[in-house]
mmCIF file of C-alpha atoms in Angstrom:
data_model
loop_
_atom_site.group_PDB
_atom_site.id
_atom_site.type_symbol
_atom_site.label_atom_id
_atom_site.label_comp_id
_atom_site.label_asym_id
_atom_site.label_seq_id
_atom_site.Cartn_x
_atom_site.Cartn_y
_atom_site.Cartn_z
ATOM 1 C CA UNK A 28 0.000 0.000 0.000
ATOM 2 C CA UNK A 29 1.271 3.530 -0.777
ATOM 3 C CA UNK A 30 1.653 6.186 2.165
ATOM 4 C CA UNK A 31 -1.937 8.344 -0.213
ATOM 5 C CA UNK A 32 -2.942 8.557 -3.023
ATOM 6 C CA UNK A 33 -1.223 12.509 -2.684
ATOM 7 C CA UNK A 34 2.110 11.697 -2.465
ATOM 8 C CA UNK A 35 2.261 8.201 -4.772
ATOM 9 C CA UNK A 36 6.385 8.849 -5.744
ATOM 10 C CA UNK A 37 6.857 7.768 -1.734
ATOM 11 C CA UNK A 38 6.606 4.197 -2.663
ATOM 12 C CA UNK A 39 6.824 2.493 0.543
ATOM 13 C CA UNK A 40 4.539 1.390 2.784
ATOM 14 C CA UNK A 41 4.093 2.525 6.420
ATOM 15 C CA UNK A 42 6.107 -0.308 7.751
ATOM 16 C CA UNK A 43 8.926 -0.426 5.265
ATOM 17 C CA UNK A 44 9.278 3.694 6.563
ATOM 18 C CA UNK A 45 9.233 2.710 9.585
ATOM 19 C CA UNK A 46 12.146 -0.551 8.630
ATOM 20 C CA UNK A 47 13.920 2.269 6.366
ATOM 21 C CA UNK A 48 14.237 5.059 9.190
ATOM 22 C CA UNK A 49 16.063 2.163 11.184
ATOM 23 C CA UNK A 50 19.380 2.739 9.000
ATOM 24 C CA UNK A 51 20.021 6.061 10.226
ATOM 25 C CA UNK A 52 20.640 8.996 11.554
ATOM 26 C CA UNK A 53 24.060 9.470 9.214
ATOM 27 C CA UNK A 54 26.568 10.240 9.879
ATOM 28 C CA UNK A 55 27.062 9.164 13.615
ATOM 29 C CA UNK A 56 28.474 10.974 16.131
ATOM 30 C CA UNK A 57 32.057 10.548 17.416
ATOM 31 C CA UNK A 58 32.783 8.382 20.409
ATOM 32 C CA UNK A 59 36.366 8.043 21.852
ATOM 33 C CA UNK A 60 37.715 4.465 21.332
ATOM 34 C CA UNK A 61 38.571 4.240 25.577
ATOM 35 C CA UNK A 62 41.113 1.067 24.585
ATOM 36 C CA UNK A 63 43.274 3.648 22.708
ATOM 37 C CA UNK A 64 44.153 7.085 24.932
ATOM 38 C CA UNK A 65 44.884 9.155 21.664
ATOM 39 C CA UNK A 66 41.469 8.492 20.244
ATOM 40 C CA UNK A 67 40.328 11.737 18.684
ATOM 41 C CA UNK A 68 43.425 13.812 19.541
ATOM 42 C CA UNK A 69 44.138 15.960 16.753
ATOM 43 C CA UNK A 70 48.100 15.719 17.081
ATOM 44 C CA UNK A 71 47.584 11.302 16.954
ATOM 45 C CA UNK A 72 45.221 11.721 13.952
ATOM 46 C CA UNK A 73 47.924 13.791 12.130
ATOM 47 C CA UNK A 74 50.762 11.162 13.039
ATOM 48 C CA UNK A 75 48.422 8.471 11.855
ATOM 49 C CA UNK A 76 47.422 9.685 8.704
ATOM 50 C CA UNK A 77 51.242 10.417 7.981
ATOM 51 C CA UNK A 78 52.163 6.864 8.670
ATOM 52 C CA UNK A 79 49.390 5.627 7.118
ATOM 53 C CA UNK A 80 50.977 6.390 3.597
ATOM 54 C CA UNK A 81 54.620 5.937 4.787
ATOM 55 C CA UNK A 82 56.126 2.530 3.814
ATOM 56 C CA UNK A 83 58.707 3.011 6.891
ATOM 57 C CA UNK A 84 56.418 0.442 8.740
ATOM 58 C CA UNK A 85 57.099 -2.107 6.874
ATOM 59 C CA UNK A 86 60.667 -4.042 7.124
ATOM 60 C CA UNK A 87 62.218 -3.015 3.799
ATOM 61 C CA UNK A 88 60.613 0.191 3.176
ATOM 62 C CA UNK A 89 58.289 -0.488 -0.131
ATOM 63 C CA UNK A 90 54.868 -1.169 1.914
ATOM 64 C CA UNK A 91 52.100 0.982 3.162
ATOM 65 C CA UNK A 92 48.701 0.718 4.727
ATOM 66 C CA UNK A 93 47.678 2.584 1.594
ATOM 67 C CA UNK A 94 49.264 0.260 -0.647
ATOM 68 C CA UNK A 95 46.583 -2.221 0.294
ATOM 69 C CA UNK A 96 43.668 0.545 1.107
ATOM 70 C CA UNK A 97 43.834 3.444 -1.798
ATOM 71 C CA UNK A 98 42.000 6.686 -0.728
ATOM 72 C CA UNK A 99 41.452 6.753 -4.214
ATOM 73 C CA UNK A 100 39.251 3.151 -4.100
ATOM 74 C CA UNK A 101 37.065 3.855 -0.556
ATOM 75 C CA UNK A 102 40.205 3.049 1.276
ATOM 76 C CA UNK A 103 39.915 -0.553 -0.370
ATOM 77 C CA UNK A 104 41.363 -2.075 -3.595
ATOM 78 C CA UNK A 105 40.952 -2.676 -6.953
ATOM 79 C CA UNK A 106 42.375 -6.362 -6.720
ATOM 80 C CA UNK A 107 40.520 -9.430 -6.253
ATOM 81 C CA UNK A 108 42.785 -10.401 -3.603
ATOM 82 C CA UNK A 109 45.802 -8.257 -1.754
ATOM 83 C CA UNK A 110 49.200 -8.774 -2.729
ATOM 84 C CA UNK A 111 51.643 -8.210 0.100
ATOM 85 C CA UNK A 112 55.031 -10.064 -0.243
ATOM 86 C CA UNK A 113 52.953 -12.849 -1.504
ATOM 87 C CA UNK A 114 49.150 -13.169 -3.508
ATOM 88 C CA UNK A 115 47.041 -12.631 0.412
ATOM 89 C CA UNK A 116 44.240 -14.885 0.370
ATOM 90 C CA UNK A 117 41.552 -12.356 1.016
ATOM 91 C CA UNK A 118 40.025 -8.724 -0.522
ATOM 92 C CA UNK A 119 41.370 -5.763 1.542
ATOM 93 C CA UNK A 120 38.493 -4.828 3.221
ATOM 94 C CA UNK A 121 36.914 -0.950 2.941
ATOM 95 C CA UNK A 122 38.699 1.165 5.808
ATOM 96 C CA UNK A 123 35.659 3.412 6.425
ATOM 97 C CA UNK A 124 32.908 3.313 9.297
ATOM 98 C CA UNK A 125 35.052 1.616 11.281
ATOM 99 C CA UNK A 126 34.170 2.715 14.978
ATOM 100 C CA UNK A 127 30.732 0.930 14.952
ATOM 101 C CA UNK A 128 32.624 -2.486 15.341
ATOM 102 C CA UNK A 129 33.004 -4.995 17.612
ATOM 103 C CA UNK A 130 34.939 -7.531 15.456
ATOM 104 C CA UNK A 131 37.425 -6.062 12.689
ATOM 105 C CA UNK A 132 38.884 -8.205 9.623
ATOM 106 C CA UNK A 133 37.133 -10.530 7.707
ATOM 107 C CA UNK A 134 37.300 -13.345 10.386
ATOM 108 C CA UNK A 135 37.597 -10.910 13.507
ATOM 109 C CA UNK A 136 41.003 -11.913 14.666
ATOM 110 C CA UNK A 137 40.820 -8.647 16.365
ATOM 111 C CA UNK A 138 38.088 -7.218 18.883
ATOM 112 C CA UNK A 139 39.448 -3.426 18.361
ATOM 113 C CA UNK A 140 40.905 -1.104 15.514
ATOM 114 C CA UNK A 141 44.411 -1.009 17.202
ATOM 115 C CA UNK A 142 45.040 -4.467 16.707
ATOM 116 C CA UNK A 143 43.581 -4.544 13.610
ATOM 117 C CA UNK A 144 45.820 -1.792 12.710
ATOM 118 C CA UNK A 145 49.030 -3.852 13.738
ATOM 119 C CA UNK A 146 48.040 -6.743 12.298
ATOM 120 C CA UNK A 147 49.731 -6.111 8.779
ATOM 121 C CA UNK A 148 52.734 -4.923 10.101
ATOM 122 C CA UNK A 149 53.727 -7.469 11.924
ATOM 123 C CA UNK A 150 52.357 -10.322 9.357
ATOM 124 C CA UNK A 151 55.118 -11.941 7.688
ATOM 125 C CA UNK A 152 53.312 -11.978 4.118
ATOM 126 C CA UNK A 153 52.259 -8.297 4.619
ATOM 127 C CA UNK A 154 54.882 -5.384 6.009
ATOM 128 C CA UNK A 155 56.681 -8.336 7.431
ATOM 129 C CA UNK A 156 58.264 -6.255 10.666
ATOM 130 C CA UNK A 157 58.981 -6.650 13.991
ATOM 131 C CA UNK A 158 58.650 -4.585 17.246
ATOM 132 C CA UNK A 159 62.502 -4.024 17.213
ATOM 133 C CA UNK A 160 62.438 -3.315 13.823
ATOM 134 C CA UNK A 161 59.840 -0.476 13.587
ATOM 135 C CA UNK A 162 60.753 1.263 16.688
ATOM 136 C CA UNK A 163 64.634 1.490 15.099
ATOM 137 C CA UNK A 164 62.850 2.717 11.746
ATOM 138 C CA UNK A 165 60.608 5.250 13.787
ATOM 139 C CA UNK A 166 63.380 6.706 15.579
ATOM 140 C CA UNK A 167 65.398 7.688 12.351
ATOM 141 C CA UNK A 168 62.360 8.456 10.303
ATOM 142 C CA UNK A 169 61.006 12.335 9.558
ATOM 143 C CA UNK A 170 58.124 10.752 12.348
ATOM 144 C CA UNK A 171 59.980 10.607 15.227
ATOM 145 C CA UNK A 172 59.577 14.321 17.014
ATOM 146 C CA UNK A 173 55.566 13.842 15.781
ATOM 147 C CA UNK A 174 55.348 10.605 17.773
ATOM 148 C CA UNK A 175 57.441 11.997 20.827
ATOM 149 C CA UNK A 176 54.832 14.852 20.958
ATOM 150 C CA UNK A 177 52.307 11.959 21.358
ATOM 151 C CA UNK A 178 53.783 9.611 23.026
ATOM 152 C CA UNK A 179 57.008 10.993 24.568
ATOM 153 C CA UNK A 180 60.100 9.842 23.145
ATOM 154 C CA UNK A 181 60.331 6.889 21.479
ATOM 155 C CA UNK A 182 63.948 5.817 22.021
ATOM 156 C CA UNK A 183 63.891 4.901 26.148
ATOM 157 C CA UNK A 184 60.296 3.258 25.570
ATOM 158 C CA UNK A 185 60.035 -0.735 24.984
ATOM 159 C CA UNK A 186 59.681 -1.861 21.685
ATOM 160 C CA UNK A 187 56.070 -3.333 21.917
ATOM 161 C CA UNK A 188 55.304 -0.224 23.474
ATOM 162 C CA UNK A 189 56.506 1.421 20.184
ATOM 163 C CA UNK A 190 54.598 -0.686 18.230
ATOM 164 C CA UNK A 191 51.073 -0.541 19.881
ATOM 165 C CA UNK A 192 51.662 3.695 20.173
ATOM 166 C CA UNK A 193 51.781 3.388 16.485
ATOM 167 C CA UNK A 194 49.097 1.316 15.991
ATOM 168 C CA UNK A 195 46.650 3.517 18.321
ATOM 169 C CA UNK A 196 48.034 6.808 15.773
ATOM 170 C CA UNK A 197 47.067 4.713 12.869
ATOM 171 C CA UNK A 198 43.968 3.743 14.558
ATOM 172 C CA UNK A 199 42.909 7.304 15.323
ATOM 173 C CA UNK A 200 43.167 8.218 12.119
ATOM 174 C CA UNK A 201 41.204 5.790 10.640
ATOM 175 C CA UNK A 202 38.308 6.658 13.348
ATOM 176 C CA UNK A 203 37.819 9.472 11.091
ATOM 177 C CA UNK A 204 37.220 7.794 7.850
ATOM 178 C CA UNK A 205 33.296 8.326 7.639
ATOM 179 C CA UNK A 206 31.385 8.190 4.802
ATOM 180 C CA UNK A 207 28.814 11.130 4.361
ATOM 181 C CA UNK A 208 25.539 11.543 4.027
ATOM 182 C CA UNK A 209 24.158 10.315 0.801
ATOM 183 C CA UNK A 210 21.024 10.266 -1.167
ATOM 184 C CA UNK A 211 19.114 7.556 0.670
ATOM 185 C CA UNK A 212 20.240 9.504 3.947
ATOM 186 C CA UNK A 213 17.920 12.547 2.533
ATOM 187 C CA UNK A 214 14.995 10.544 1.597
ATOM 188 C CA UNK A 215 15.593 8.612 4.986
ATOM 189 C CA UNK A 216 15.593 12.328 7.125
ATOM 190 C CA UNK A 217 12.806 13.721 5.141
ATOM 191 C CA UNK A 218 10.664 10.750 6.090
ATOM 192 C CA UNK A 219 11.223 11.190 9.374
ATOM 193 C CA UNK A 220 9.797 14.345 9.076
ATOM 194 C CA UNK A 221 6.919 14.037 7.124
ATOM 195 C CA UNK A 222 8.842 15.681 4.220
ATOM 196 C CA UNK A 223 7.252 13.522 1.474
ATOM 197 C CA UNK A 224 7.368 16.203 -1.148
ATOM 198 C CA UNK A 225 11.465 16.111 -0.549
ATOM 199 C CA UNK A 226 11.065 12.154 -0.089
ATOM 200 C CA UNK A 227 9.642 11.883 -3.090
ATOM 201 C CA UNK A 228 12.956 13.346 -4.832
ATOM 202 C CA UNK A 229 14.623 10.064 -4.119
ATOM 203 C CA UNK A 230 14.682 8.259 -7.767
ATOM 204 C CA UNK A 231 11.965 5.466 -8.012
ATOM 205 C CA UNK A 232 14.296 3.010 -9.357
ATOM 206 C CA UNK A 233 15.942 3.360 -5.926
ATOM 207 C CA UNK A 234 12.651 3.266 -3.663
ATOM 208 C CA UNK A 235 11.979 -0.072 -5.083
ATOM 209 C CA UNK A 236 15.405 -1.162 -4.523
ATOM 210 C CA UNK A 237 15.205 -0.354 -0.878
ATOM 211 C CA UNK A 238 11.592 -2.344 -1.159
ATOM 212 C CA UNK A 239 13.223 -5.806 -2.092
ATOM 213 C CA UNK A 240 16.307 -5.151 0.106
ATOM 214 C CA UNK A 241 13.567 -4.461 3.418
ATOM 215 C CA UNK A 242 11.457 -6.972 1.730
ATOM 216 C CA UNK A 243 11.297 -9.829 -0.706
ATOM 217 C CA UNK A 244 15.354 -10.310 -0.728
ATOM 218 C CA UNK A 245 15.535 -10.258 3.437
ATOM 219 C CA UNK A 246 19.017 -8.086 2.965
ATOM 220 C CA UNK A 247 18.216 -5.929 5.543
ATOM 221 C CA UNK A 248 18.327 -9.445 8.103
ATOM 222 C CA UNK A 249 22.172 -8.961 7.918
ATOM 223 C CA UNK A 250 22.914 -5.631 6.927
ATOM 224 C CA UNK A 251 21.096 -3.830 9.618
ATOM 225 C CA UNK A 252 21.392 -0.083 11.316
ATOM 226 C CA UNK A 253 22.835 3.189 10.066
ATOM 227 C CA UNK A 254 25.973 1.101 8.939
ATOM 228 C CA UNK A 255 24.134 -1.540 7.384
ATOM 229 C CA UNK A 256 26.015 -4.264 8.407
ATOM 230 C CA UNK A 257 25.183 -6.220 11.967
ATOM 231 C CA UNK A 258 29.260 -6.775 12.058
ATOM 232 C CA UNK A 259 28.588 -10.416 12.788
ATOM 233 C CA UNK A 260 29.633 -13.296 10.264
ATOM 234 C CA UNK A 261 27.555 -15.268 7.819
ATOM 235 C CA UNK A 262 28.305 -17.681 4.879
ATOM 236 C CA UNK A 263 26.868 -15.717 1.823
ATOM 237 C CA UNK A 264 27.879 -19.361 -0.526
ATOM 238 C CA UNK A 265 30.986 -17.710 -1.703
ATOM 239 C CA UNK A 266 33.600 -20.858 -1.849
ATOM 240 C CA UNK A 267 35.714 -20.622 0.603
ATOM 241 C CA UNK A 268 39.052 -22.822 -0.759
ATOM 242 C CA UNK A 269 41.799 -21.195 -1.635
ATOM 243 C CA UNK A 270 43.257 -23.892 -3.820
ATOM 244 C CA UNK A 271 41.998 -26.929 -4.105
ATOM 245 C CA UNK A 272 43.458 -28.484 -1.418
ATOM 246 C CA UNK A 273 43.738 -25.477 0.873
ATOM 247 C CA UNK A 274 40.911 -23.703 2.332
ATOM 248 C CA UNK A 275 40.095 -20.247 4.301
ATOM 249 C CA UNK A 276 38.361 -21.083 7.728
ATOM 250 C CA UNK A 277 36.812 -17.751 8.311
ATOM 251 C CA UNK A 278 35.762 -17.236 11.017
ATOM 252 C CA UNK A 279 37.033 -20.333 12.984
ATOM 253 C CA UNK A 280 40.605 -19.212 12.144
ATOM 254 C CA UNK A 281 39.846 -15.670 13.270
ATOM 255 C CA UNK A 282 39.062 -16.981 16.840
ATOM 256 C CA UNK A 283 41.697 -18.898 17.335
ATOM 257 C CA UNK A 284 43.638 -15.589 16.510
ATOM 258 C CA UNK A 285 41.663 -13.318 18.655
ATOM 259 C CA UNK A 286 42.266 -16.206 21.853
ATOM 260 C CA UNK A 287 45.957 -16.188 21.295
ATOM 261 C CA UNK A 288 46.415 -12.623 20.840
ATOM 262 C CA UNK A 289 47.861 -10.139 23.317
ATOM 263 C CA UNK A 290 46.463 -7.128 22.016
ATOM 264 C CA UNK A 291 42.705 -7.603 23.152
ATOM 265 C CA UNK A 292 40.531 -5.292 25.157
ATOM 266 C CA UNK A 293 40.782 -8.181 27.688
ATOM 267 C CA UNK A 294 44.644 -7.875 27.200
ATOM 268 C CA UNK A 295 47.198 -5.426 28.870
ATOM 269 C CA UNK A 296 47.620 -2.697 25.935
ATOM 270 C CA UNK A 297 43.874 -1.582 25.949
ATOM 271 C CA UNK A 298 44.121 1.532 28.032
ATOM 272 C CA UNK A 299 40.571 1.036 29.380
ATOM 273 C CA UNK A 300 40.775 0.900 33.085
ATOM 274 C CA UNK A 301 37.255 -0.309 32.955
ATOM 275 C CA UNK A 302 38.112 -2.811 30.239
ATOM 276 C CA UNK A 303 34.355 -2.400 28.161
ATOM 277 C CA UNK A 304 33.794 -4.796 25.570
ATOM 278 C CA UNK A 305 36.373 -7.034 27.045
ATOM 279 C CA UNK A 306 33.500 -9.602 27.973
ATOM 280 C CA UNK A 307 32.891 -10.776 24.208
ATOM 281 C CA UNK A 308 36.529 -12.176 23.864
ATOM 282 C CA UNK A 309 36.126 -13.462 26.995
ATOM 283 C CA UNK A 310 32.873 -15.424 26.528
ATOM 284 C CA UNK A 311 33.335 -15.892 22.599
ATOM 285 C CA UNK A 312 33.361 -19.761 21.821
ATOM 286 C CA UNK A 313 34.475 -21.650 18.355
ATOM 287 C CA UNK A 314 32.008 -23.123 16.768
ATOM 288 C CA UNK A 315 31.720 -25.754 13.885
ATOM 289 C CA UNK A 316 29.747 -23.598 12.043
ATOM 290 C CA UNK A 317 32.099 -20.599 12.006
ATOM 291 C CA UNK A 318 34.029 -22.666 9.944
ATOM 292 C CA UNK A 319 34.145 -20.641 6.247
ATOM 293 C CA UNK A 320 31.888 -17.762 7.471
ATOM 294 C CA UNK A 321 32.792 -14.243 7.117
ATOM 295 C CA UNK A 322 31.915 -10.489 8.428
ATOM 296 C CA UNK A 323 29.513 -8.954 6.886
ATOM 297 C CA UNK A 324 30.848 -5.539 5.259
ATOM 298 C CA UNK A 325 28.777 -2.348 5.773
ATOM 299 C CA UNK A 326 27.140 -1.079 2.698
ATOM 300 C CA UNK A 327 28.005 2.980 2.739
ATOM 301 C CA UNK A 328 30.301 3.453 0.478
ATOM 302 C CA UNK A 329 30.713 0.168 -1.114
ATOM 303 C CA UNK A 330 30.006 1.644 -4.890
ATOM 304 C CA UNK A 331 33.687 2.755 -4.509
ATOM 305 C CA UNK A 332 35.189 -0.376 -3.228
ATOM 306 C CA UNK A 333 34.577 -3.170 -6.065
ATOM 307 C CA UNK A 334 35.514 -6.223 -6.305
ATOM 308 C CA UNK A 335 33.366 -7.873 -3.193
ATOM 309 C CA UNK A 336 33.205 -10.824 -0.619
ATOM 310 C CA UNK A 337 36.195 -12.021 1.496
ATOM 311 C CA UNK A 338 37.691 -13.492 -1.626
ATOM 312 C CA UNK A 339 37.656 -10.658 -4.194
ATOM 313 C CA UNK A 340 35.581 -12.859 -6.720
ATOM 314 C CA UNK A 341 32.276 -10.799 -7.530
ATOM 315 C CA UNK A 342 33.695 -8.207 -10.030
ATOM 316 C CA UNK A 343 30.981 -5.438 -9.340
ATOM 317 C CA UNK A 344 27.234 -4.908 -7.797
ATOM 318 C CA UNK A 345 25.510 -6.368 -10.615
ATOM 319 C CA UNK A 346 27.515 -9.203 -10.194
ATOM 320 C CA UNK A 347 26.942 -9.451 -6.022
ATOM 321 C CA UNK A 348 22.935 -8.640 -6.887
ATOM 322 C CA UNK A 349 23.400 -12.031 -9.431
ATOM 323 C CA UNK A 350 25.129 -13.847 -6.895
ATOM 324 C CA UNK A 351 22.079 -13.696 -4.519
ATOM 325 C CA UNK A 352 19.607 -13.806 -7.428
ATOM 326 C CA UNK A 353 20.791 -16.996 -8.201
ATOM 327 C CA UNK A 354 22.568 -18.753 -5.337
ATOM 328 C CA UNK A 355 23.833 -22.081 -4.888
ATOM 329 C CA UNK A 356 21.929 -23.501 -2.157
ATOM 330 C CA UNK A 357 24.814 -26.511 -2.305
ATOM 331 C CA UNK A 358 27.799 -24.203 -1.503
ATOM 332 C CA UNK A 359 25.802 -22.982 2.293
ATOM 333 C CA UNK A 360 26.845 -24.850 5.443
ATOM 334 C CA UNK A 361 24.974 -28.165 6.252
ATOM 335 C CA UNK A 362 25.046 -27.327 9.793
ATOM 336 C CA UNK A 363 25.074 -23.304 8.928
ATOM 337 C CA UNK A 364 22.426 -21.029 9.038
ATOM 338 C CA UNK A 365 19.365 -21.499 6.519
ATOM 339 C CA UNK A 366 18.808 -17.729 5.837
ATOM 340 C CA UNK A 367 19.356 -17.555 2.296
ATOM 341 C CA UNK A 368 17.519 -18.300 -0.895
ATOM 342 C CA UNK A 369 17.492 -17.565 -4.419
ATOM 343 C CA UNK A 370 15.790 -14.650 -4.741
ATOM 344 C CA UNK A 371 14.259 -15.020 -8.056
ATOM 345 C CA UNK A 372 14.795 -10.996 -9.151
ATOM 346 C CA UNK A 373 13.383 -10.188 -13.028
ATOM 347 C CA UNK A 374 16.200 -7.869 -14.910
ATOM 348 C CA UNK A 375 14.260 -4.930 -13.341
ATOM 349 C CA UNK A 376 13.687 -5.912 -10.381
ATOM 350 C CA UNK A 377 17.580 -6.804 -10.223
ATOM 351 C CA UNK A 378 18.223 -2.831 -11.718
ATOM 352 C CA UNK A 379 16.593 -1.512 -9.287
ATOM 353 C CA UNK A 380 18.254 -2.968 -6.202
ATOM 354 C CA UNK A 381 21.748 -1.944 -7.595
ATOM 355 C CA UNK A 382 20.229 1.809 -7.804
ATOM 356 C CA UNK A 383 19.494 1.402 -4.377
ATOM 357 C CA UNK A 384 22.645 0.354 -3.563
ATOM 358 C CA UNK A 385 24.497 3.145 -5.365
ATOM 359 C CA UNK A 386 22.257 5.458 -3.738
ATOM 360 C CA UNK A 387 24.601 4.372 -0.102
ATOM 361 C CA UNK A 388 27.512 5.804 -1.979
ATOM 362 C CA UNK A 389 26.934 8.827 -3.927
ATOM 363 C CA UNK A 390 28.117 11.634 -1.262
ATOM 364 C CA UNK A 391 31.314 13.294 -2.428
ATOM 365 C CA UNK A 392 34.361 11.149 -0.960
#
């Protein structure tokens, strides 16, 4: 049923306005990470976003974070897969509307964006360094007075002191990689307030994107709230072996990761006295069914950060929309969740669902 007969270019019914307002306000507003002490300090943003694009973190000086995550390409990659000192096994994930998460990486290895952030440089197929190694390389590098007005100097501190300071300075500076408000953000505002003559500016083609994705196609199950992603895993039937006689566990892996790993909220580097949020790593239990499930990416954005899933192998939206359309019901979990289904779209039906999911990316970047 329309909302009347007056305003008939709002296409969606009371409930699906109601379902639709539920994905924002956006953008959100800023809330200090309190596991990392420079969270939101100008001077820590600065030194992050310098590093950031420096290839002094990595051991022989030709890899940055950027080389992997291009401002350019939403902070993501053009590449199927990452290339670090070897062909990585996954896509490098979008680096944007990040502070929303509880579990970062495609398998959530990590439980905050400081270990996340350290992750790569320490991985031997990625910037391949050490503690030792990147506090020497700090102290010589045009970085070191910028840290030291941080974090004090950075000769007398300990190395893995060195190297989580850095992390936290990358960290902060990727707290303020937000997406703006787009489109679907207008039409979403000016149905909360009864604006349906500025509603009705949102393209049509859109509107009955948003329909199928609240409706019919049951996106909105997983990629929920203002972010549109619940930031929990799934198995969206993407194949999940690397080879053919080596797989990716997903999520399994990334707990085994996240238990061994120092670098937790739970862990002595989170500079939370109060240690929030340390209770999920805490209670967090394997399961068989994590096995070759992923995180489920936030939509804002995504427009700009082609090719998609964990693996790289969906070349484009049309070709994620097709993926659904037409899924392999063989390729889900036997003991996984039963929460997909083909979705049976016509060629218009299909159109209009990648309109609607342009519309979460056209703000200016």
């Amino acid at each position: 049923m329309l909302v009347s007969a007056a305003q008939a270019e709002v296409l969606l019914s009371e409930d699906e306005i109601a379902r639709a307002l539920s994905h924002g306000p956006w953008p959100p507003a800023f809330e200090p990470d309190p596991s990392n002490r420079v969270s939101g300090l100008p001077a820590a943003i600065a030194l992050g976003e310098g590093l950031f694009s420096d290839p002094v973190l990595s051991r022989d000086g030709t890899m940055a974070c950027a080389s992997c995550h291009d401002p350019a390409h939403g902070f993501a990659e053009p590449r199927a897969r990452a290339n670090g000192k070897v062909l990585l096994d996954r896509n490098a994930l979008a680096l944007v509307n990040l502070p929303a998460h509880r579990w970062f990486g495609w398998s959530g290895d990590t439980d905050n964006l400081w270990a996340q952030s350290l992750t790569p440089i320490v991985n031997a197929d990625e910037m391949d360094q050490d503690a030792a190694g990147l506090k020497q390389a700090l102290v010589t590098s045009r970085w070191a007075d910028d840290y030291a007005a941080v974090f004090g100097p950075p000769a007398g501190q300990d190395a893995d002191d060195v190297l989580v300071n850095i992390a936290k300075a990358l960290a902060a500076f990727q707290e303020t990689l937000v997406t703006g408000p787009t489109s679907f953000d207008r039409f979403r505002d000016a149905l909360e307030a009864g604006d349906l003559a500025t509603a009705a500016l949102y393209p049509e083609a859109a509107q009955r994107g948003l329909k199928i994705f609240l409706g019919r196609g049951n996106c909105a199950l997983c990629h929920t709230g203002p972010a549109f992603t619940n930031g929990e895993f799934h198995d969206a039937g993407v194949p999940y072996f690397i080879t053919e006689t080596r797989v990716d566990t997903g999520r399994h892996g990334g707990l085994e990761a996240l238990k061994a790993s120092p670098y937790t909220l739970a862990g002595p580097y989170s500079d939370d006295p109060e240690q929030q949020g340390a209770w999920a790593v805490r209670q967090v239990r394997p399961l068989h069914s994590d096995f070759g499930t992923f995180r489920v990416p936030g939509l804002r954005g995504a427009a700009r950060t082609a090719p998609y899933m964990h693996d790289g192998s969906l070349a484009d939206l049309r070709a994620v929309v097709r993926h659904y359309n037409t899924i392999d019901m063989e390729r889900l979990h036997a003991d996984g969740e039963a929460i997909l289904a083909p979705l049976g779209l016509s060629a218009t039906e299909a159109d209009d669902l990648v309109q609607f999911l342009r519309s979460l990316s056209d703000d200016q970047p």
